[in-house]
Short mmCIF file of C-alpha atoms in Angstrom, two decimals:
data_model
loop_
_atom_site.label_atom_id
_atom_site.label_comp_id
_atom_site.label_asym_id
_atom_site.label_seq_id
_atom_site.Cartn_x
_atom_site.Cartn_y
_atom_site.Cartn_z
CA MET A 179 50.74 -33.56 -10.95
CA PRO A 180 47.15 -32.61 -9.50
CA ARG A 181 47.21 -30.84 -6.42
CA LEU A 182 45.52 -33.34 -3.73
CA ALA A 183 42.31 -32.24 -2.07
CA ALA A 184 42.75 -31.54 1.95
CA SER A 185 41.03 -34.12 4.15
CA LEU A 186 37.98 -32.87 5.89
CA THR A 187 37.92 -33.10 9.75
CA GLU A 188 34.78 -33.49 12.23
CA LEU A 189 35.17 -29.51 12.84
CA HIS A 190 35.14 -28.41 8.95
CA ILE A 191 31.75 -30.70 8.73
CA ARG A 192 30.16 -29.26 11.68
CA LYS A 193 31.14 -25.46 10.69
CA ALA A 194 29.73 -26.36 6.97
CA LYS A 195 26.53 -23.69 6.59
CA PRO A 196 24.12 -23.86 3.90
CA LYS A 197 24.10 -21.42 0.93
CA ASP A 198 21.77 -20.41 -1.49
CA GLU A 199 22.98 -23.09 -4.16
CA ALA A 200 24.16 -26.54 -3.14
CA TYR A 201 27.82 -26.99 -2.91
CA PHE A 202 30.22 -29.65 -1.63
CA LEU A 203 33.35 -30.27 0.26
CA SER A 204 36.01 -32.51 -0.74
CA ASP A 205 37.67 -35.38 1.55
CA GLY A 206 39.84 -36.83 -1.38
CA ASN A 207 40.06 -40.16 -3.01
CA GLY A 208 36.37 -39.30 -4.43
CA LEU A 209 34.44 -38.56 -1.27
CA VAL A 210 32.76 -35.62 -0.98
CA LEU A 211 30.20 -33.87 1.42
CA TRP A 212 27.38 -32.44 -0.51
CA ILE A 213 25.47 -29.53 1.43
CA SER A 214 22.08 -28.43 0.04
CA PRO A 215 20.40 -25.10 0.62
CA ALA A 216 17.93 -26.86 2.96
CA GLY A 217 21.39 -27.55 5.24
CA ARG A 218 21.30 -31.48 4.64
CA LYS A 219 24.58 -33.00 4.46
CA SER A 220 25.15 -36.18 2.45
CA TRP A 221 28.12 -38.11 1.64
CA ARG A 222 28.57 -38.99 -1.91
CA VAL A 223 31.06 -41.07 -3.63
CA ARG A 224 32.76 -40.46 -7.25
CA TYR A 225 33.51 -44.04 -9.07
CA ARG A 226 34.36 -45.36 -12.24
CA LEU A 227 33.29 -48.29 -14.20
CA PRO A 228 35.05 -50.94 -16.08
CA ASP A 229 34.45 -49.11 -19.34
CA GLY A 230 35.71 -46.07 -18.08
CA SER A 231 32.63 -44.16 -17.55
CA ARG A 232 31.78 -41.89 -14.62
CA PRO A 233 28.11 -42.25 -13.43
CA ALA A 234 26.52 -39.78 -11.32
CA PRO A 235 28.03 -39.99 -7.52
CA ALA A 236 26.61 -42.69 -5.28
CA THR A 237 25.04 -41.47 -2.23
CA VAL A 238 26.26 -43.60 0.66
CA GLY A 239 24.86 -41.70 3.80
CA HIS A 240 24.11 -38.67 5.61
CA TYR A 241 26.20 -36.90 8.21
CA PRO A 242 25.79 -37.08 11.56
CA GLU A 243 24.11 -40.77 11.26
CA MET A 244 27.14 -41.50 9.08
CA SER A 245 30.50 -40.38 10.47
CA LEU A 246 33.42 -39.57 8.46
CA ALA A 247 35.43 -42.34 9.28
CA GLU A 248 32.33 -44.52 8.36
CA ALA A 249 32.02 -42.58 5.07
CA ARG A 250 35.77 -43.15 4.25
CA VAL A 251 35.35 -47.00 4.79
CA LYS A 252 32.10 -46.80 2.38
CA ALA A 253 33.69 -44.96 -0.12
CA VAL A 254 36.64 -47.46 -0.65
CA GLU A 255 33.85 -50.43 -0.95
CA VAL A 256 31.98 -48.67 -3.59
CA GLN A 257 34.72 -47.67 -5.52
CA ARG A 258 36.16 -51.59 -5.50
CA ASP A 259 32.93 -52.97 -6.29
CA ALA A 260 32.65 -50.48 -9.17
CA LYS A 261 35.93 -51.22 -10.86
CA GLN A 262 35.27 -54.95 -10.64
CA GLY A 263 31.84 -54.12 -12.03
CA LYS A 264 30.00 -56.09 -9.36
CA THR A 265 26.48 -55.44 -9.01
CA THR A 266 27.13 -55.45 -5.24
CA ALA A 267 24.36 -54.15 -2.45
CA GLY A 268 26.81 -51.15 -1.86
CA VAL A 269 27.07 -50.05 -5.74
CA ARG A 270 23.18 -51.07 -6.44
CA LYS A 271 21.67 -49.12 -3.48
CA ALA A 272 24.21 -46.10 -4.18
CA ARG A 273 22.44 -45.78 -7.55
CA GLN A 274 18.90 -46.40 -6.23
CA GLU A 275 19.82 -43.30 -3.47
CA VAL A 276 20.96 -40.80 -5.93
CA GLU A 277 17.55 -40.50 -7.42
CA ALA A 278 15.54 -41.20 -3.63
CA VAL A 279 18.03 -38.57 -1.99
CA ALA A 280 17.44 -36.10 -5.19
CA ASP A 281 13.87 -36.13 -4.49
CA GLU A 282 14.21 -35.81 -0.97
CA GLU A 283 16.53 -32.80 -1.29
CA LEU A 284 13.94 -31.25 -4.02
CA ALA A 285 11.38 -31.74 -1.48
CA ALA A 286 13.36 -30.33 1.61
CA GLU A 287 14.60 -27.08 -0.68
CA ALA A 288 10.84 -26.75 -2.15
CA LEU A 289 9.51 -26.73 1.72
CA LEU A 290 11.93 -24.19 2.64
CA ARG A 291 10.98 -21.74 -0.06
CA ALA A 292 7.64 -22.26 0.94
CA GLU A 293 8.09 -21.27 4.15
CA ILE A 294 10.26 -18.49 3.27
CA GLU A 295 7.59 -16.98 0.95
CA HIS A 296 4.81 -17.63 3.58
CA ALA A 297 6.74 -15.60 5.84
CA SER A 298 7.76 -12.77 3.35
CA PHE A 299 6.31 -9.24 3.63
CA ARG A 300 4.47 -9.74 0.44
CA ALA A 301 2.34 -12.66 1.83
CA VAL A 302 1.98 -11.65 5.22
CA SER A 303 0.59 -8.26 4.06
CA GLY A 304 -1.69 -10.16 1.90
CA ARG A 305 -2.88 -11.86 4.55
CA TRP A 306 -3.61 -8.81 6.84
CA MET A 307 -5.61 -6.88 4.14
CA ALA A 308 -7.90 -10.11 3.63
CA GLU A 309 -8.71 -10.40 7.04
CA LYS A 310 -9.23 -6.86 7.44
CA ARG A 311 -11.21 -5.91 4.44
CA PRO A 312 -14.82 -7.55 5.70
CA SER A 313 -14.88 -4.97 8.65
CA TRP A 314 -13.23 -1.92 6.37
CA ALA A 315 -15.18 0.75 4.32
CA THR A 316 -14.33 0.71 0.60
CA GLU A 317 -12.31 3.40 0.77
CA THR A 318 -10.40 2.57 3.74
CA TYR A 319 -9.72 -0.94 1.81
CA ARG A 320 -8.70 1.21 -1.31
CA LYS A 321 -6.38 3.59 0.63
CA ALA A 322 -4.51 0.77 2.28
CA ARG A 323 -4.47 -1.31 -0.82
CA LEU A 324 -2.73 1.73 -2.65
CA VAL A 325 -0.34 2.14 0.24
CA VAL A 326 0.73 -1.44 0.83
CA ASP A 327 0.86 -2.42 -3.25
CA SER A 328 2.36 1.00 -4.33
CA TYR A 329 4.80 1.73 -1.90
CA LEU A 330 5.52 -1.03 0.66
CA VAL A 331 5.40 -4.21 -1.19
CA PRO A 332 7.96 -2.80 -3.79
CA LYS A 333 10.60 -1.95 -1.31
CA LEU A 334 9.91 -4.88 1.50
CA ALA A 335 8.37 -7.68 -0.64
CA ASP A 336 10.85 -10.36 -0.32
CA LEU A 337 11.72 -9.52 3.37
CA ASP A 338 11.34 -12.13 6.10
CA MET A 339 8.72 -11.01 8.69
CA ARG A 340 10.45 -13.29 10.95
CA ARG A 341 13.39 -11.35 10.92
CA LEU A 342 12.13 -7.52 10.15
CA GLU A 343 13.74 -4.53 11.88
CA THR A 344 13.00 -1.10 12.63
CA LYS A 345 15.98 -0.45 10.36
CA ASP A 346 14.37 -2.38 7.33
CA VAL A 347 11.51 -0.07 7.08
CA ARG A 348 12.86 3.47 8.33
CA PRO A 349 14.49 4.05 4.98
CA VAL A 350 10.90 3.35 3.10
CA LEU A 351 8.93 5.61 5.33
CA VAL A 352 11.33 8.58 5.46
CA GLU A 353 11.27 8.33 1.70
CA MET A 354 7.62 8.21 1.31
CA ALA A 355 7.42 11.40 3.92
CA LYS A 356 9.40 13.61 1.70
CA GLU A 357 6.62 13.20 -1.26
CA THR A 358 3.55 12.00 0.60
CA PRO A 359 3.61 12.64 4.24
CA GLN A 360 0.27 11.92 4.86
CA LEU A 361 0.27 8.45 3.34
CA ALA A 362 3.70 7.81 5.16
CA ARG A 363 1.82 8.35 8.28
CA LYS A 364 -0.77 5.62 7.27
CA ALA A 365 2.25 3.61 6.03
CA ARG A 366 3.47 3.76 9.31
CA GLN A 367 -0.04 2.80 10.59
CA TYR A 368 -0.15 -0.01 8.20
CA LEU A 369 3.22 -1.25 9.19
CA GLY A 370 2.40 -1.59 12.70
CA SER A 371 -0.85 -3.76 12.16
CA ILE A 372 1.19 -5.97 9.82
CA VAL A 373 3.62 -6.86 12.17
CA ASP A 374 0.95 -7.57 14.49
CA HIS A 375 -0.44 -9.81 12.23
CA ALA A 376 2.63 -11.72 11.94
CA ILE A 377 2.78 -11.85 15.73
CA ASN A 378 -0.65 -13.44 15.65
CA GLU A 379 0.35 -15.87 13.09
CA GLY A 380 3.18 -16.97 15.48
CA LEU A 381 5.83 -15.56 13.24
CA ARG A 382 7.27 -13.28 15.60
CA PRO A 383 7.59 -13.31 19.49
CA ASP A 384 5.06 -10.98 21.27
CA GLU A 385 7.52 -8.69 22.36
CA SER A 386 9.24 -8.01 18.87
CA ARG A 387 7.19 -4.90 17.68
CA LEU A 388 8.99 -2.15 15.64
CA ARG A 389 9.74 1.08 17.07
CA LEU A 390 7.91 3.22 14.59
CA ASP A 391 6.75 6.27 16.89
CA ARG A 392 9.64 8.76 16.07
CA ILE A 393 10.56 7.48 12.46
CA LEU A 394 8.72 10.51 10.53
CA PRO A 395 9.14 14.09 10.86
CA THR A 396 7.05 15.87 13.25
CA TYR A 397 4.31 17.71 11.84
CA ARG A 398 1.83 20.09 13.09
CA SER A 399 -1.08 18.56 14.89
CA GLY A 400 -4.50 19.72 14.28
CA HIS A 401 -6.46 19.86 11.16
CA MET A 402 -5.18 19.35 7.40
CA PRO A 403 -3.36 22.39 6.11
CA ALA A 404 -6.05 24.79 4.90
CA VAL A 405 -6.09 28.41 3.49
CA THR A 406 -8.37 30.28 6.28
CA ASP A 407 -7.06 33.58 6.82
CA ASN A 408 -5.14 35.01 3.53
CA ASP A 409 -7.06 35.83 0.35
CA GLY A 410 -4.08 36.33 -1.68
CA LYS A 411 -2.90 32.84 -0.92
CA LEU A 412 -6.29 31.17 -1.85
CA GLY A 413 -6.43 33.31 -5.11
CA GLU A 414 -3.13 31.80 -5.72
CA VAL A 415 -4.53 28.26 -5.28
CA MET A 416 -7.40 28.86 -7.49
CA ARG A 417 -5.37 30.53 -10.26
CA ALA A 418 -3.23 27.29 -9.87
CA ILE A 419 -5.78 24.94 -10.37
CA ASP A 420 -7.34 26.72 -13.28
CA ALA A 421 -4.08 26.69 -14.96
CA HIS A 422 -3.68 23.00 -14.13
CA GLU A 423 -2.61 20.95 -17.44
CA ASN A 424 -4.99 17.83 -16.66
CA ARG A 425 -8.46 18.97 -17.23
CA VAL A 426 -9.87 15.97 -15.21
CA VAL A 427 -8.06 16.75 -12.29
CA ARG A 428 -8.66 20.62 -12.60
CA ALA A 429 -12.09 19.85 -12.87
CA ALA A 430 -12.38 17.70 -9.76
CA LEU A 431 -10.37 20.16 -7.48
CA ILE A 432 -12.98 23.16 -8.77
CA LEU A 433 -15.86 20.81 -7.80
CA ALA A 434 -14.27 20.16 -4.45
CA ALA A 435 -13.61 23.75 -3.99
CA LEU A 436 -17.13 25.04 -5.01
CA THR A 437 -19.02 22.49 -2.93
CA ALA A 438 -16.55 21.76 -0.13
CA MET A 439 -17.36 18.16 -0.34
CA ARG A 440 -14.72 15.40 0.75
CA SER A 441 -12.15 14.72 -1.84
CA GLY A 442 -13.40 11.01 -2.03
CA VAL A 443 -16.86 11.89 -2.83
CA VAL A 444 -15.92 14.11 -5.28
CA ALA A 445 -13.47 11.80 -7.17
CA SER A 446 -16.18 8.91 -7.08
CA ALA A 447 -18.77 11.24 -8.27
CA GLN A 448 -21.29 9.44 -10.84
CA TRP A 449 -23.61 10.99 -13.56
CA LYS A 450 -26.51 9.65 -12.01
CA GLU A 451 -26.15 11.41 -9.11
CA ILE A 452 -26.08 14.93 -10.76
CA ASP A 453 -28.77 16.78 -12.49
CA LEU A 454 -27.13 19.25 -14.63
CA ASP A 455 -30.63 21.00 -15.35
CA ALA A 456 -31.81 21.21 -11.96
CA GLY A 457 -27.89 22.23 -10.59
CA GLU A 458 -28.19 19.54 -8.04
CA TRP A 459 -25.97 17.03 -6.61
CA ARG A 460 -27.59 14.01 -4.79
CA ILE A 461 -25.28 11.77 -2.92
CA PRO A 462 -26.19 8.58 -1.56
CA GLY A 463 -25.14 7.97 2.28
CA LYS A 464 -24.03 4.44 1.62
CA ASN A 465 -22.67 2.71 -1.18
CA PRO A 466 -24.09 -0.46 -2.91
CA ASP A 467 -22.12 -2.82 -0.64
CA GLY A 468 -23.26 -1.20 2.46
CA THR A 469 -20.43 0.85 3.51
CA ASN A 470 -20.42 4.87 4.07
CA ARG A 471 -20.25 7.16 1.07
CA MET A 472 -20.95 10.10 3.20
CA LYS A 473 -19.15 10.10 6.49
CA THR A 474 -22.72 10.24 8.15
CA GLY A 475 -24.07 7.35 5.99
CA GLN A 476 -26.86 9.98 5.41
CA ASP A 477 -27.93 10.79 1.90
CA PHE A 478 -27.17 14.42 1.02
CA SER A 479 -27.58 16.92 -1.74
CA THR A 480 -25.67 20.11 -2.74
CA SER A 481 -26.51 22.83 -5.00
CA LEU A 482 -24.02 23.34 -8.01
CA PRO A 483 -23.32 26.72 -8.83
CA GLU A 484 -22.97 27.84 -12.28
CA GLN A 485 -18.96 28.08 -12.54
CA ALA A 486 -19.33 24.09 -11.31
CA LEU A 487 -21.79 23.35 -13.74
CA LEU A 488 -19.60 24.97 -16.38
CA VAL A 489 -16.69 22.44 -15.36
CA LEU A 490 -19.19 19.39 -15.46
CA ARG A 491 -20.74 20.32 -18.72
CA GLU A 492 -17.09 20.07 -20.19
CA MET A 493 -16.75 16.52 -18.57
CA HIS A 494 -19.98 15.49 -19.56
CA GLU A 495 -18.82 16.34 -23.43
CA ARG A 496 -15.57 14.50 -22.80
CA ASN A 497 -17.39 11.26 -20.97
CA MET A 498 -18.14 8.93 -23.87
CA GLY A 499 -21.04 7.28 -21.74
CA GLY A 500 -18.77 6.54 -18.67
CA GLU A 501 -20.43 5.94 -15.26
CA TYR A 502 -18.09 8.33 -13.22
CA VAL A 503 -18.05 11.99 -13.69
CA PHE A 504 -14.01 11.88 -13.48
CA PRO A 505 -12.38 8.94 -14.90
CA PRO A 506 -9.21 7.42 -13.78
CA GLN A 507 -6.00 8.78 -15.01
CA ALA A 508 -2.54 7.08 -16.07
CA ARG A 509 -1.60 4.03 -13.91
CA GLN A 510 -4.65 4.33 -11.87
CA ASN A 511 -6.42 1.00 -10.99
CA SER A 512 -9.81 2.28 -9.35
CA PRO A 513 -12.56 2.78 -11.82
CA HIS A 514 -12.70 6.33 -11.43
CA LEU A 515 -10.33 9.18 -10.36
CA SER A 516 -8.00 8.64 -7.61
CA ARG A 517 -8.65 11.08 -4.73
CA ASP A 518 -5.20 11.04 -3.95
CA ALA A 519 -4.59 12.43 -7.51
CA LEU A 520 -6.07 15.72 -6.22
CA SER A 521 -3.78 16.25 -3.04
CA LYS A 522 -0.65 15.28 -5.19
CA ALA A 523 -1.85 17.93 -7.91
CA LEU A 524 -1.80 20.53 -5.24
CA ARG A 525 1.64 19.33 -3.62
CA ASP A 526 2.99 19.83 -7.27
CA MET A 527 1.65 23.14 -7.51
CA GLY A 528 3.63 23.99 -4.88
CA PHE A 529 1.06 24.20 -1.88
CA GLN A 530 2.29 21.50 0.28
CA GLY A 531 1.75 22.17 4.01
CA GLU A 532 -0.41 25.06 3.14
CA HIS A 533 -3.58 23.76 1.30
CA THR A 534 -4.80 20.26 0.69
CA THR A 535 -8.12 18.94 -1.03
CA HIS A 536 -9.85 18.45 2.33
CA GLY A 537 -8.94 22.29 3.12
CA PHE A 538 -11.50 23.72 0.97
CA ARG A 539 -13.88 22.67 3.39
CA ALA A 540 -12.13 24.55 6.48
CA SER A 541 -11.63 27.67 3.94
CA LEU A 542 -15.65 27.71 3.37
CA ARG A 543 -16.47 27.34 7.38
CA THR A 544 -14.03 30.21 8.28
CA LEU A 545 -13.85 32.64 5.39
CA GLY A 546 -17.53 31.82 4.49
CA ARG A 547 -18.24 33.22 8.02
CA GLU A 548 -15.66 35.90 8.24
CA ARG A 549 -15.73 37.73 4.81
CA LEU A 550 -19.47 36.56 3.55
CA GLU A 551 -20.98 36.27 6.76
CA ILE A 552 -22.85 33.26 6.22
CA ASP A 553 -24.85 31.90 9.19
CA VAL A 554 -23.02 28.89 11.10
CA ASP A 555 -25.78 26.73 10.84
CA VAL A 556 -26.15 26.90 7.23
CA LEU A 557 -22.39 26.37 7.08
CA GLU A 558 -22.60 23.39 8.82
CA ALA A 559 -25.36 22.08 7.14
CA GLN A 560 -23.37 22.37 3.63
CA LEU A 561 -20.50 20.73 5.32
CA ALA A 562 -22.74 17.69 5.91
CA HIS A 563 -21.55 17.73 9.92
CA ALA A 564 -23.63 15.07 11.72
CA PRO A 565 -26.16 16.90 13.51
CA LYS A 566 -26.93 16.34 17.26
CA ASP A 567 -30.08 14.41 16.59
CA GLU A 568 -32.44 13.29 13.86
CA VAL A 569 -35.00 16.20 14.42
CA GLU A 570 -32.23 18.68 14.17
CA ALA A 571 -31.31 16.77 10.75
CA ALA A 572 -34.10 16.92 9.36
CA TYR A 573 -34.84 20.73 10.13
CA ALA A 574 -31.29 21.67 8.37
CA ARG A 575 -32.36 19.48 5.45
CA VAL A 576 -35.66 21.54 5.00
CA LYS A 577 -34.79 24.65 6.29
CA PHE A 578 -31.18 25.55 4.60
CA ARG A 579 -31.76 23.93 1.30
CA GLU A 580 -32.64 27.56 -0.65
CA LYS A 581 -30.36 29.34 1.58
CA ARG A 582 -27.40 27.15 0.82
CA ARG A 583 -28.36 27.54 -2.72
CA GLU A 584 -27.79 31.11 -2.68
CA VAL A 585 -24.57 31.20 -0.46
CA MET A 586 -22.54 28.50 -2.46
CA GLN A 587 -23.34 30.60 -5.62
CA ALA A 588 -22.02 33.56 -3.33
CA TRP A 589 -18.94 31.32 -2.52
CA ALA A 590 -18.20 30.31 -5.74
CA ASP A 591 -18.40 34.10 -6.95
CA TYR A 592 -15.91 34.77 -3.97
CA LEU A 593 -13.60 31.98 -5.32
CA ASP A 594 -13.97 33.31 -8.97
CA GLY A 595 -13.04 37.31 -7.68
CA LEU A 596 -10.10 35.71 -5.56
CA ARG A 597 -8.84 33.89 -9.06
CA VAL A 598 -9.05 37.08 -11.23
CA GLY A 599 -7.87 39.27 -8.52
CA VAL A 600 -10.78 41.34 -7.88
CA LYS A 601 -12.17 42.54 -4.43
CA VAL A 602 -15.31 40.93 -3.50
CA ILE A 603 -18.06 42.76 -1.87
CA GLN A 604 -18.96 41.39 1.39
CA LEU A 605 -22.44 39.91 1.08
CA LYS A 606 -24.81 40.14 4.08
CA HIS A 607 -27.55 37.46 4.69
CA GLN A 608 -30.69 37.95 6.71
CA SER A 609 -31.61 35.40 9.54
CA THR A 610 -33.84 32.70 8.73
#
């Protein structure tokens, strides 16, 4: 004998919560309470027609508009009319409501899914980047896209921004900090801004910012890591670069070391900027879209030492007509080598916390002055630091062009000497 279902009570009905999929609670005698993922509670009646068939259950009402007691009465009426084969209003209406309610519930579920997707980290971060894009430089947008798409979205994509908490993002940032500490700090900055965007959209209350300040390990404040006082260590760096298995990354690191140009400028170098015959690299201050290519926004040129020309000619032989000197590597979406590939290479070679690609600028500024006695003004001109005024800028470009060619070849020879372990004779430079 089949076990009879326990009858429902008002308390059971009120406590019934929606789940990921629709489910029902049985009251017995063919009456069930159907609960949709959207939380709608409907009374449905199972019945049998005179030919013995069982059509789809008839929806006879919704809770709380129809009470449990009223639903039980309606269930008896529907089953009686169906058994007698009557096309009464009850059975006819029940059949019509099956389709109407199904459509209504599908619409409600679709709306719920749309609301959840709209509030997801994936969607909010996408709208945040779209809003910021017009005011960002190309490189700023590229880095934000890299961090969000490659590190944050894969871990946080489906999390609801309406309920996002600090504990949800902490493991992601901590894991990033182990491998890419600089990008982890950027990720923390971006997360705070994305949460602010969600607040501005009304998805979160004003006081619901995340506590992100002390999540990451404390790093020494100041400039990026650079070897500035240890010839032996800088020699290790140059030998490791020289032995790097990826020839594109190797060449880009050598160019960064020999010219002291910023890593983003090096990675995006174009052949039309480089004159191999004249040994000159002429860098436009602006990108075609008006954003800065050089930090100052001013056109800049640097001589290319013989060692730099050697690796550039190697790249030219490999180029196959490409626009950029350093083509993108595996899994890189940019049209040229990612500047982060240079920093990653130095970390992988064991120099994390000791030296970065940007650190070659500090190495030239300090060791060029102390070991080679290069004039400070010449160093500042080579590093493309912003002059105090236009007159000084024009003066530096004219006065130091030949001097910079001389000292940058001396710098390249100095690094070559460290690489092979040969003591470099200190060079004296006459005042200009």
